[in-house]
C-alpha cells in the first residue's frame, strides 16, 4: 500500500487552511484524513488542524486489528463526534475562534476494504479501470438544489452560493457524518 499527501492554497486564497494526516494503524491498516478549514471563515486553519489531530488520536486510541466493520464504523463516527465537540468547544470558549469550522473526509483502508467517513464538501473518489467515481455526497446547498432539480450540473459549477455547506465540524454542538464502504481491486486508487 502506498500513500501520498500534498496541500496547496490554490489561486484564490492567501492562506492554506487544509490539513491532512496519514497514519499507519498496523501493518494492514492505514488511516488518511483531510480537513479543509471553512474558506475565509475565522480561524479555519485552527479548526482543521484541531479536527485532524483529535480525529486521528481517537481512532488510534480505539484501534484493534481484529475489529469488524460495524465496530470500525462506530470508532470513526465517535472520532468525528469528538473532533466536532472539541472544535465547537474551542469556538465557544475563545472569541477569536467563534464561528470556526472545517470539513472532514477520511478513509480507513484495511487490505482491500475501505471505509470512508465525511462531513461537508471535501470529497473522496475511487479511481479504477472503469474510471473515476465520486464516493461521497456533498453536504452543500448546491447538492440539495441539484437533487431537487432546481439546478443542472452545468449551472451548479457557476452558482454564486456553490461554497455554502450544510454540515461542518465545529459549527454546531452535534454532527452527523456519512459512511461509505467499498472493496478496492488490484491497481485501484483512492483520492
Coordinates of N, CA, C and O in Angstrom, one line a residue:
X1 N 0.8 -1.2 0.0 CA 0.0 0.0 0.0 C 0.9 1.2 0.0 O 1.8 1.3 0.8
X2 N 0.6 2.2 -0.9 CA 1.4 3.4 -1.0 C 0.4 4.6 -0.7 O -0.7 4.5 -1.1
X3 N 1.0 5.6 -0.1 CA 0.1 6.8 0.2 C 1.0 8.1 0.0 O 2.2 8.0 0.3
X4 N 0.3 9.1 -0.4 CA 0.9 10.4 -0.5 C 0.0 11.5 -0.1 O -1.2 11.3 -0.1
X5 N 0.5 12.7 0.3 CA -0.3 13.8 0.6 C 0.3 15.1 0.2 O 1.6 15.2 0.2
X6 N -0.5 16.1 -0.2 CA 0.0 17.4 -0.5 C -1.1 18.4 -0.4 O -2.3 18.0 -0.5
X7 N -0.8 19.6 0.0 CA -1.9 20.6 0.1 C -1.3 21.8 -0.7 O -0.1 22.0 -0.9
X8 N -2.3 22.7 -1.1 CA -1.9 23.9 -1.8 C -3.0 24.9 -1.6 O -4.2 24.5 -1.6
X9 N -2.7 26.2 -1.4 CA -3.7 27.2 -1.1 C -4.6 27.5 -2.3 O -5.7 28.1 -2.2
X10 N -4.1 27.1 -3.5 CA -4.9 27.4 -4.7 C -4.6 28.8 -5.2 O -3.8 29.5 -4.7
X11 N -5.5 29.2 -6.1 CA -5.3 30.5 -6.8 C -6.1 31.7 -6.1 O -5.9 32.8 -6.4
X12 N -7.0 31.3 -5.2 CA -7.9 32.3 -4.7 C -7.5 32.8 -3.3 O -7.6 34.0 -3.0
X13 N -7.1 31.9 -2.4 CA -6.8 32.3 -1.0 C -5.3 32.4 -0.8 O -4.5 31.7 -1.3
X14 N -5.0 33.3 0.1 CA -3.6 33.6 0.5 C -3.2 32.5 1.6 O -2.0 32.2 1.7
X15 N -4.1 32.1 2.4 CA -3.8 31.2 3.5 C -4.3 29.8 3.2 O -5.5 29.6 2.7
X16 N -3.5 28.8 3.4 CA -3.9 27.4 3.2 C -4.5 26.9 4.5 O -3.9 26.8 5.5
X17 N -5.8 26.5 4.4 CA -6.5 26.0 5.6 C -6.7 24.5 5.6 O -7.5 23.9 6.4
X18 N -6.0 23.8 4.7 CA -6.0 22.4 4.6 C -5.0 21.7 5.5 O -3.9 22.2 5.6
X19 N -5.5 20.6 6.1 CA -4.6 19.8 7.0 C -4.9 18.4 6.7 O -6.0 18.0 6.6
X20 N -3.8 17.6 6.5 CA -4.0 16.1 6.3 C -3.1 15.4 7.2 O -2.1 15.9 7.7
X21 N -3.4 14.1 7.4 CA -2.5 13.2 8.2 C -2.7 11.8 7.6 O -3.9 11.4 7.3
X22 N -1.7 11.1 7.5 CA -1.7 9.7 7.1 C -1.0 8.9 8.2 O 0.1 9.1 8.5
X23 N -1.8 8.0 8.8 CA -1.3 7.2 9.9 C -1.4 5.7 9.6 O -2.5 5.2 9.2
X24 N -0.3 5.0 9.8 CA -0.4 3.5 9.8 C -0.8 3.0 11.1 O -0.1 3.2 12.1
X25 N -2.0 2.4 11.2 CA -2.5 1.9 12.4 C -1.9 0.5 12.8 O -1.8 0.2 14.0
X26 N -1.7 -0.3 11.8 CA -0.9 -1.5 11.9 C -0.4 -1.9 10.5 O -0.6 -1.1 9.6
X27 N 0.2 -3.1 10.4 CA 0.8 -3.5 9.1 C -0.2 -3.5 8.0 O 0.1 -3.3 6.8
X28 N -1.5 -3.7 8.3 CA -2.5 -3.9 7.3 C -3.6 -2.8 7.3 O -4.6 -2.9 6.6
X29 N -3.4 -1.7 8.1 CA -4.4 -0.7 8.2 C -3.8 0.7 8.1 O -2.8 1.0 8.8
X30 N -4.4 1.5 7.2 CA -3.9 2.9 7.0 C -5.1 3.8 7.2 O -6.2 3.6 6.6
X31 N -4.9 4.9 7.9 CA -5.9 5.9 8.1 C -5.4 7.2 7.4 O -4.3 7.7 7.7
X32 N -6.3 7.8 6.5 CA -5.9 9.0 5.8 C -7.1 10.0 6.1 O -8.3 9.6 6.0
X33 N -6.8 11.2 6.5 CA -7.8 12.2 6.8 C -7.4 13.6 6.2 O -6.2 13.9 6.3
X34 N -8.4 14.3 5.7 CA -8.2 15.6 5.2 C -9.2 16.5 5.8 O -10.4 16.2 5.7
X35 N -8.8 17.6 6.3 CA -9.8 18.7 6.8 C -9.5 20.0 6.1 O -8.3 20.3 5.9
X36 N -10.5 20.6 5.6 CA -10.4 21.9 4.9 C -11.1 22.9 5.7 O -12.4 22.9 5.8
X37 N -10.4 23.8 6.4 CA -11.0 24.9 7.2 C -11.9 25.7 6.3 O -11.6 25.9 5.1
X38 N -13.0 26.1 6.8 CA -14.0 26.8 6.0 C -13.4 28.1 5.4 O -13.0 28.9 6.2
X39 N -13.3 28.1 4.1 CA -12.6 29.1 3.4 C -13.1 30.5 3.8 O -14.2 30.9 3.7
X40 N -12.1 31.3 4.2 CA -12.4 32.7 4.6 C -13.0 32.8 6.0 O -13.0 33.9 6.6
X41 N -13.4 31.7 6.6 CA -14.0 31.8 7.9 C -12.9 32.0 9.0 O -11.8 31.6 8.8
X42 N -13.3 32.6 10.0 CA -12.4 32.9 11.1 C -11.8 31.6 11.6 O -12.5 30.7 12.0
X43 N -10.5 31.6 11.7 CA -9.7 30.5 12.3 C -10.0 29.1 11.7 O -9.9 28.1 12.3
X44 N -10.3 29.1 10.4 CA -10.5 27.8 9.7 C -9.3 26.9 9.8 O -9.4 25.7 9.9
X45 N -8.1 27.5 9.8 CA -6.9 26.7 9.9 C -6.7 26.1 11.2 O -6.2 25.0 11.4
X46 N -7.2 26.8 12.3 CA -7.2 26.2 13.6 C -8.1 25.0 13.7 O -7.8 24.0 14.2
X47 N -9.3 25.2 13.2 CA -10.4 24.2 13.2 C -9.9 22.9 12.5 O -10.1 21.8 13.0
X48 N -9.3 23.1 11.3 CA -8.9 21.9 10.5 C -7.7 21.2 11.2 O -7.7 20.0 11.3
X49 N -6.8 21.9 11.8 CA -5.7 21.3 12.5 C -6.1 20.6 13.7 O -5.7 19.4 14.0
X50 N -7.0 21.2 14.5 CA -7.5 20.6 15.7 C -8.4 19.3 15.4 O -8.2 18.3 16.0
X51 N -9.2 19.4 14.4 CA -10.1 18.3 14.0 C -9.2 17.1 13.5 O -9.5 16.0 13.9
X52 N -8.2 17.3 12.7 CA -7.4 16.2 12.3 C -6.7 15.5 13.4 O -6.7 14.3 13.6
X53 N -6.1 16.3 14.3 CA -5.4 15.8 15.5 C -6.3 15.0 16.4 O -6.0 13.8 16.8
X54 N -7.5 15.5 16.7 CA -8.4 14.8 17.6 C -8.9 13.5 17.0 O -9.0 12.5 17.6
X55 N -9.3 13.7 15.7 CA -9.9 12.5 14.9 C -8.9 11.4 14.9 O -9.2 10.2 15.3
X56 N -7.6 11.6 14.5 CA -6.6 10.6 14.4 C -6.3 10.0 15.8 O -6.2 8.8 15.9
X57 N -6.1 10.8 16.8 CA -5.8 10.3 18.1 C -6.9 9.4 18.7 O -6.7 8.4 19.3
X58 N -8.2 9.8 18.4 CA -9.3 8.9 18.9 C -9.4 7.6 18.1 O -9.6 6.6 18.7
X59 N -9.2 7.6 16.8 CA -9.2 6.4 16.1 C -8.0 5.5 16.6 O -8.2 4.3 16.9
X60 N -6.8 6.1 16.7 CA -5.7 5.3 17.2 C -5.9 4.7 18.6 O -5.6 3.6 18.9
X61 N -6.5 5.5 19.5 CA -6.7 5.1 20.8 C -7.7 3.8 20.9 O -7.5 3.0 21.8
X62 N -8.6 3.7 20.0 CA -9.6 2.6 20.0 C -9.3 1.5 19.0 O -10.0 0.6 18.9
X63 N -8.2 1.7 18.2 CA -7.9 0.7 17.1 C -7.4 -0.6 17.7 O -6.6 -0.7 18.5
X64 N -8.0 -1.7 17.1 CA -7.5 -3.1 17.3 C -7.6 -3.8 16.0 O -8.6 -3.6 15.2
X65 N -6.6 -4.5 15.6 CA -6.6 -5.2 14.3 C -7.8 -6.1 14.1 O -8.2 -6.3 13.0
X66 N -8.4 -6.6 15.1 CA -9.4 -7.6 15.0 C -10.8 -7.0 14.8 O -11.8 -7.8 14.8
X67 N -10.9 -5.7 14.7 CA -12.3 -5.1 14.7 C -13.0 -5.5 13.4 O -12.4 -5.5 12.3
X68 N -14.3 -5.7 13.5 CA -15.2 -5.9 12.4 C -15.7 -4.6 11.8 O -15.5 -3.5 12.4
X69 N -16.4 -4.6 10.7 CA -16.8 -3.4 10.0 C -17.7 -2.5 10.9 O -17.6 -1.3 10.9
X70 N -18.6 -3.1 11.6 CA -19.5 -2.3 12.4 C -18.8 -1.6 13.5 O -19.1 -0.4 13.9
X71 N -17.8 -2.2 14.1 CA -17.0 -1.6 15.2 C -16.1 -0.5 14.6 O -15.9 0.6 15.2
X72 N -15.6 -0.7 13.4 CA -14.8 0.4 12.7 C -15.7 1.6 12.4 O -15.3 2.7 12.7
X73 N -16.9 1.3 11.9 CA -17.9 2.4 11.7 C -18.1 3.2 13.0 O -18.1 4.4 12.9
X74 N -18.3 2.5 14.1 CA -18.6 3.2 15.3 C -17.4 4.0 15.8 O -17.5 5.1 16.3
X75 N -16.2 3.5 15.6 CA -15.0 4.2 16.0 C -14.8 5.5 15.2 O -14.5 6.5 15.7
X76 N -15.0 5.4 13.9 CA -14.9 6.5 13.0 C -16.0 7.6 13.4 O -15.7 8.8 13.4
X77 N -17.2 7.1 13.6 CA -18.3 8.1 13.9 C -18.0 8.8 15.3 O -18.2 10.0 15.4
X78 N -17.5 8.0 16.2 CA -17.2 8.6 17.5 C -16.0 9.6 17.4 O -16.0 10.6 18.1
X79 N -15.1 9.3 16.6 CA -13.9 10.2 16.4 C -14.4 11.5 15.7 O -13.9 12.6 16.1
X80 N -15.3 11.4 14.8 CA -15.9 12.6 14.2 C -16.7 13.4 15.3 O -16.5 14.7 15.3
X81 N -17.4 12.8 16.1 CA -18.2 13.5 17.1 C -17.3 14.1 18.1 O -17.5 15.3 18.6
X82 N -16.2 13.5 18.5 CA -15.2 14.1 19.4 C -14.5 15.3 18.8 O -14.3 16.3 19.4
X83 N -14.1 15.1 17.5 CA -13.5 16.3 16.8 C -14.5 17.4 16.7 O -14.1 18.6 17.0
X84 N -15.7 17.2 16.5 CA -16.7 18.2 16.4 C -16.9 18.9 17.8 O -16.9 20.1 17.8
X85 N -17.0 18.1 18.8 CA -17.2 18.6 20.1 C -16.0 19.5 20.5 O -16.1 20.6 21.1
X86 N -14.8 19.1 20.2 CA -13.5 19.8 20.6 C -13.5 21.1 19.8 O -13.2 22.2 20.4
X87 N -13.7 21.1 18.5 CA -13.7 22.4 17.7 C -14.8 23.3 18.2 O -14.6 24.5 18.4
X88 N -16.0 22.8 18.4 CA -17.1 23.6 18.8 C -16.8 24.2 20.2 O -17.1 25.4 20.4
X89 N -16.3 23.4 21.1 CA -16.0 23.9 22.5 C -14.9 25.0 22.4 O -15.1 26.0 23.1
X90 N -13.9 24.9 21.6 CA -12.9 25.9 21.5 C -13.5 27.2 20.9 O -13.2 28.3 21.3
X91 N -14.4 27.0 19.9 CA -15.1 28.2 19.3 C -15.9 28.9 20.3 O -16.1 30.2 20.3
X92 N -16.5 28.2 21.3 CA -17.4 28.8 22.3 C -16.5 29.5 23.4 O -17.0 30.5 23.9
X93 N -15.4 28.9 23.7 CA -14.6 29.5 24.8 C -13.8 30.7 24.4 O -13.5 31.5 25.3
X94 N -13.3 30.8 23.2 CA -12.4 31.9 22.8 C -13.0 32.7 21.6 O -13.3 32.2 20.6
X95 N -13.2 34.0 21.9 CA -13.9 34.9 20.9 C -13.2 34.8 19.5 O -13.9 34.9 18.5
X96 N -11.9 34.8 19.5 CA -11.2 34.8 18.2 C -11.4 33.5 17.4 O -11.1 33.5 16.2
X97 N -12.0 32.5 18.0 CA -12.3 31.2 17.3 C -13.8 31.1 17.0 O -14.2 30.1 16.4
X98 N -14.6 32.0 17.5 CA -16.0 32.0 17.3 C -16.4 31.8 15.8 O -15.9 32.6 15.0
X99 N -17.2 30.8 15.5 CA -17.6 30.6 14.1 C -16.7 29.7 13.2 O -17.0 29.5 12.1
X100 N -15.6 29.3 13.8 CA -14.7 28.5 13.0 C -15.3 27.1 12.8 O -16.1 26.6 13.5
X101 N -14.8 26.5 11.7 CA -15.3 25.2 11.3 C -14.5 24.6 10.2 O -13.6 25.3 9.6
X102 N -14.7 23.3 9.9 CA -13.9 22.6 8.9 C -14.7 21.5 8.3 O -15.6 20.9 9.0
X103 N -14.4 21.1 7.1 CA -14.9 19.8 6.5 C -14.0 18.7 7.0 O -12.9 19.0 7.5
X104 N -14.4 17.5 6.8 CA -13.6 16.3 7.1 C -13.9 15.2 6.1 O -15.1 14.9 5.9
X105 N -12.9 14.6 5.6 CA -13.1 13.3 4.8 C -11.9 12.4 5.2 O -10.8 12.9 5.3
X106 N -12.3 11.2 5.5 CA -11.2 10.2 6.0 C -11.5 8.8 5.4 O -12.7 8.5 5.1
X107 N -10.5 8.1 5.1 CA -10.6 6.7 4.7 C -9.7 5.8 5.6 O -8.6 6.1 5.8
X108 N -10.3 4.8 6.0 CA -9.6 3.7 6.8 C -9.5 2.5 5.8 O -10.5 2.0 5.4
X109 N -8.3 2.2 5.4 CA -8.0 1.1 4.5 C -7.5 -0.1 5.2 O -6.4 0.1 5.9
X110 N -8.1 -1.2 5.1 CA -7.7 -2.5 5.7 C -7.6 -3.5 4.5 O -8.6 -4.0 4.1
X111 N -6.3 -3.7 4.1 CA -6.2 -4.6 2.9 C -6.9 -3.9 1.7 O -6.6 -2.8 1.3
X112 N -7.9 -4.6 1.2 CA -8.7 -4.1 0.1 C -10.0 -3.4 0.5 O -10.7 -2.8 -0.3
X113 N -10.3 -3.6 1.8 CA -11.6 -3.0 2.3 C -11.3 -1.5 2.8 O -10.3 -1.2 3.4
X114 N -12.3 -0.7 2.4 CA -12.2 0.7 2.7 C -13.5 1.2 3.3 O -14.6 0.9 2.9
X115 N -13.3 2.0 4.4 CA -14.4 2.7 5.0 C -14.1 4.2 4.9 O -13.1 4.7 5.3
X116 N -15.0 5.0 4.3 CA -14.9 6.4 4.1 C -15.9 7.1 5.0 O -17.1 6.7 5.0
X117 N -15.5 8.1 5.7 CA -16.4 8.9 6.5 C -16.2 10.4 6.1 O -15.1 10.8 5.8
X118 N -17.3 11.1 6.1 CA -17.1 12.6 5.7 C -18.2 13.4 6.3 O -19.3 13.0 6.6
X119 N -17.9 14.7 6.4 CA -18.8 15.8 6.8 C -18.4 17.0 5.9 O -17.2 17.4 5.9
X120 N -19.3 17.6 5.3 CA -19.0 18.8 4.4 C -18.9 18.4 3.0 O -19.5 17.5 2.5
X121 N -18.1 19.2 2.3 CA -18.0 19.0 0.8 C -16.6 18.6 0.4 O -16.3 18.7 -0.8
X122 N -15.7 18.2 1.3 CA -14.5 17.6 0.9 C -14.8 16.2 0.4 O -15.5 15.4 1.1
X123 N -14.3 15.8 -0.7 CA -14.7 14.6 -1.4 C -13.7 13.4 -1.4 O -12.5 13.7 -1.2
X124 N -14.2 12.2 -1.6 CA -13.4 11.0 -1.8 C -13.8 10.4 -3.1 O -15.0 10.4 -3.4
X125 N -12.8 9.9 -3.9 CA -13.1 9.3 -5.2 C -12.3 8.0 -5.2 O -11.3 7.8 -4.6
X126 N -12.9 7.0 -6.0 CA -12.2 5.8 -6.3 C -11.8 5.9 -7.8 O -12.6 6.3 -8.6
X127 N -10.6 5.5 -8.0 CA -10.1 5.5 -9.4 C -9.8 4.1 -9.8 O -8.9 3.4 -9.2
X128 N -10.5 3.6 -10.7 CA -10.5 2.2 -11.1 C -10.3 2.1 -12.6 O -10.3 3.1 -13.3
X129 N -10.2 0.9 -13.2 CA -10.2 0.7 -14.6 C -11.4 1.3 -15.3 O -11.4 1.7 -16.5
X130 N -12.5 1.3 -14.6 CA -13.8 1.8 -15.2 C -13.8 3.3 -15.2 O -14.7 3.9 -15.8
X131 N -13.0 3.9 -14.5 CA -13.0 5.4 -14.4 C -12.9 5.9 -13.0 O -12.5 5.2 -12.1
X132 N -13.3 7.2 -12.9 CA -13.3 7.9 -11.6 C -14.7 8.0 -11.1 O -15.6 8.4 -11.8
X133 N -14.9 7.5 -9.8 CA -16.3 7.5 -9.2 C -16.2 8.3 -7.9 O -15.4 8.0 -7.0
X134 N -17.1 9.3 -7.8 CA -17.2 10.0 -6.5 C -17.9 9.1 -5.5 O -18.9 8.6 -5.7
X135 N -17.2 9.0 -4.3 CA -17.7 8.1 -3.2 C -18.6 8.9 -2.2 O -19.4 8.3 -1.5
X136 N -18.4 10.2 -2.1 CA -19.1 11.0 -1.1 C -20.1 11.9 -1.7 O -20.1 12.2 -2.9
X137 N -21.1 12.3 -1.0 CA -22.2 13.2 -1.4 C -22.0 14.5 -0.6 O -22.0 14.5 0.6
X138 N -21.8 15.6 -1.4 CA -21.5 16.9 -0.7 C -22.7 17.3 0.2 O -23.9 17.1 -0.1
X139 N -22.3 17.8 1.4 CA -23.3 18.4 2.3 C -23.3 19.9 2.0 O -22.6 20.6 2.7
X140 N -24.0 20.2 0.9 CA -23.9 21.6 0.5 C -25.3 22.1 -0.1 O -26.2 21.3 -0.4
X141 N -25.5 23.4 -0.1 CA -26.7 24.0 -0.7 C -26.9 23.6 -2.2 O -27.9 23.2 -2.6
X142 N -25.8 23.6 -2.9 CA -25.8 23.3 -4.3 C -26.2 21.8 -4.5 O -27.0 21.5 -5.4
X143 N -25.7 20.9 -3.7 CA -26.1 19.5 -3.8 C -27.6 19.3 -3.6 O -28.2 18.6 -4.3
X144 N -28.1 20.0 -2.6 CA -29.5 19.9 -2.3 C -30.3 20.4 -3.5 O -31.3 19.9 -3.9
X145 N -29.9 21.5 -4.1 CA -30.6 22.1 -5.2 C -30.5 21.2 -6.5 O -31.5 21.1 -7.2
X146 N -29.4 20.5 -6.7 CA -29.2 19.6 -7.7 C -30.2 18.4 -7.6 O -30.9 18.0 -8.5
X147 N -30.3 17.9 -6.4 CA -31.2 16.8 -6.1 C -32.6 17.1 -6.2 O -33.4 16.2 -6.6
X148 N -33.0 18.4 -6.0 CA -34.4 18.8 -6.1 C -34.7 19.2 -7.5 O -35.8 19.6 -7.8
X149 N -33.7 19.2 -8.4 CA -33.9 19.6 -9.8 C -33.9 21.1 -10.0 O -34.4 21.5 -11.1
X150 N -33.5 21.9 -9.1 CA -33.5 23.3 -9.2 C -32.3 23.8 -10.0 O -32.3 25.0 -10.4
X151 N -31.3 23.0 -10.1 CA -30.1 23.4 -10.9 C -29.7 22.2 -11.7 O -29.8 21.1 -11.3
X152 N -29.1 22.5 -12.8 CA -28.4 21.5 -13.6 C -27.0 21.4 -13.2 O -26.4 22.3 -12.6
X153 N -26.3 20.3 -13.5 CA -24.8 20.2 -13.2 C -24.0 21.4 -13.8 O -23.1 21.9 -13.1
X154 N -24.4 21.8 -14.9 CA -23.7 23.0 -15.6 C -23.9 24.3 -14.8 O -23.0 25.0 -14.5
X155 N -25.2 24.5 -14.3 CA -25.5 25.7 -13.5 C -24.8 25.6 -12.2 O -24.4 26.6 -11.7
X156 N -24.7 24.4 -11.6 CA -24.1 24.3 -10.3 C -22.6 24.7 -10.3 O -22.2 25.2 -9.3
X157 N -21.9 24.5 -11.4 CA -20.5 24.9 -11.4 C -20.3 26.4 -11.2 O -19.2 26.7 -10.7
X158 N -21.2 27.2 -11.6 CA -21.0 28.6 -11.6 C -22.0 29.3 -10.6 O -22.1 30.5 -10.5
X159 N -22.8 28.5 -9.9 CA -23.8 29.1 -9.0 C -23.1 29.9 -7.9 O -22.1 29.5 -7.3
X160 N -23.6 31.1 -7.6 CA -22.9 32.0 -6.7 C -22.8 31.5 -5.3 O -21.8 31.8 -4.6
X161 N -23.7 30.6 -4.8 CA -23.6 30.0 -3.5 C -23.0 28.7 -3.5 O -23.2 27.9 -2.5
X162 N -22.2 28.3 -4.4 CA -21.6 26.9 -4.5 C -20.7 26.6 -3.4 O -20.5 25.4 -3.1
X163 N -20.2 27.5 -2.6 CA -19.4 27.2 -1.5 C -20.1 27.1 -0.2 O -19.5 26.9 0.9
X164 N -21.4 27.2 -0.1 CA -22.2 27.1 1.1 C -22.4 25.7 1.5 O -23.1 24.9 0.7
X165 N -21.9 25.3 2.6 CA -22.1 23.9 3.1 C -23.1 23.8 4.2 O -23.4 24.8 4.9
X166 N -23.8 22.7 4.3 CA -24.9 22.5 5.2 C -24.4 21.7 6.5 O -25.2 21.6 7.4
X167 N -23.2 21.1 6.4 CA -22.7 20.5 7.6 C -21.2 20.8 7.7 O -20.5 20.8 6.6
X168 N -20.7 21.0 8.9 CA -19.3 21.2 9.1 C -18.9 20.8 10.5 O -19.7 20.9 11.4
X169 N -17.7 20.4 10.7 CA -17.1 20.1 12.0 C -17.0 21.4 12.8 O -16.4 22.4 12.3
X170 N -17.6 21.5 14.0 CA -17.3 22.6 14.9 C -18.3 23.7 14.9 O -18.2 24.6 15.7
X171 N -19.3 23.7 13.9 CA -20.2 24.8 13.8 C -21.5 24.7 14.7 O -22.2 25.6 14.9
X172 N -21.8 23.4 15.1 CA -22.9 23.1 16.0 C -22.5 22.1 17.0 O -21.5 21.4 16.8
X173 N -23.3 22.0 18.1 CA -22.9 21.1 19.2 C -22.9 19.6 18.8 O -22.2 18.8 19.4
X174 N -23.7 19.2 17.8 CA -23.7 17.8 17.4 C -23.6 17.8 15.9 O -23.8 18.8 15.2
X175 N -23.1 16.6 15.4 CA -22.9 16.5 13.9 C -23.3 15.1 13.5 O -23.2 14.1 14.2
X176 N -23.7 15.0 12.2 CA -24.0 13.7 11.6 C -23.0 13.5 10.5 O -22.8 14.4 9.6
X177 N -22.4 12.4 10.4 CA -21.4 12.0 9.4 C -22.0 11.0 8.5 O -22.9 10.2 8.9
X178 N -21.5 10.8 7.3 CA -21.9 9.8 6.3 C -20.8 8.8 6.1 O -19.6 9.2 6.1
X179 N -21.1 7.5 6.0 CA -20.2 6.4 5.8 C -20.4 5.8 4.4 O -21.5 5.7 4.0
X180 N -19.3 5.4 3.8 CA -19.3 4.6 2.6 C -18.3 3.5 2.7 O -17.2 3.6 3.2
X181 N -18.7 2.3 2.2 CA -17.9 1.1 2.2 C -17.6 0.7 0.8 O -18.5 0.7 -0.1
X182 N -16.4 0.2 0.5 CA -16.1 -0.3 -0.8 C -14.9 -1.3 -0.7 O -14.2 -1.3 0.3
X183 N -14.7 -2.1 -1.7 CA -13.6 -3.0 -1.8 C -12.8 -2.6 -3.0 O -13.3 -2.4 -4.1
X184 N -11.5 -2.4 -2.8 CA -10.6 -2.0 -3.9 C -10.1 -3.2 -4.7 O -9.9 -4.2 -4.1
X185 N -10.0 -3.0 -6.0 CA -9.4 -4.1 -6.8 C -7.9 -3.8 -7.0 O -7.4 -2.8 -6.6
X186 N -7.2 -4.8 -7.6 CA -5.8 -4.6 -7.8 C -5.6 -3.4 -8.7 O -6.2 -3.3 -9.7
X187 N -4.7 -2.5 -8.3 CA -4.4 -1.3 -9.1 C -5.3 -0.2 -8.9 O -5.1 0.9 -9.4
X188 N -6.4 -0.3 -8.1 CA -7.3 0.8 -7.8 C -6.6 1.8 -6.8 O -5.7 1.4 -6.1
X189 N -7.1 3.0 -6.9 CA -6.6 4.1 -6.0 C -7.8 4.8 -5.4 O -8.9 4.9 -5.9
X190 N -7.4 5.5 -4.3 CA -8.4 6.4 -3.6 C -7.8 7.8 -3.7 O -6.6 8.0 -3.6
X191 N -8.7 8.8 -3.9 CA -8.3 10.2 -4.0 C -9.2 10.9 -3.0 O -10.4 10.7 -3.0

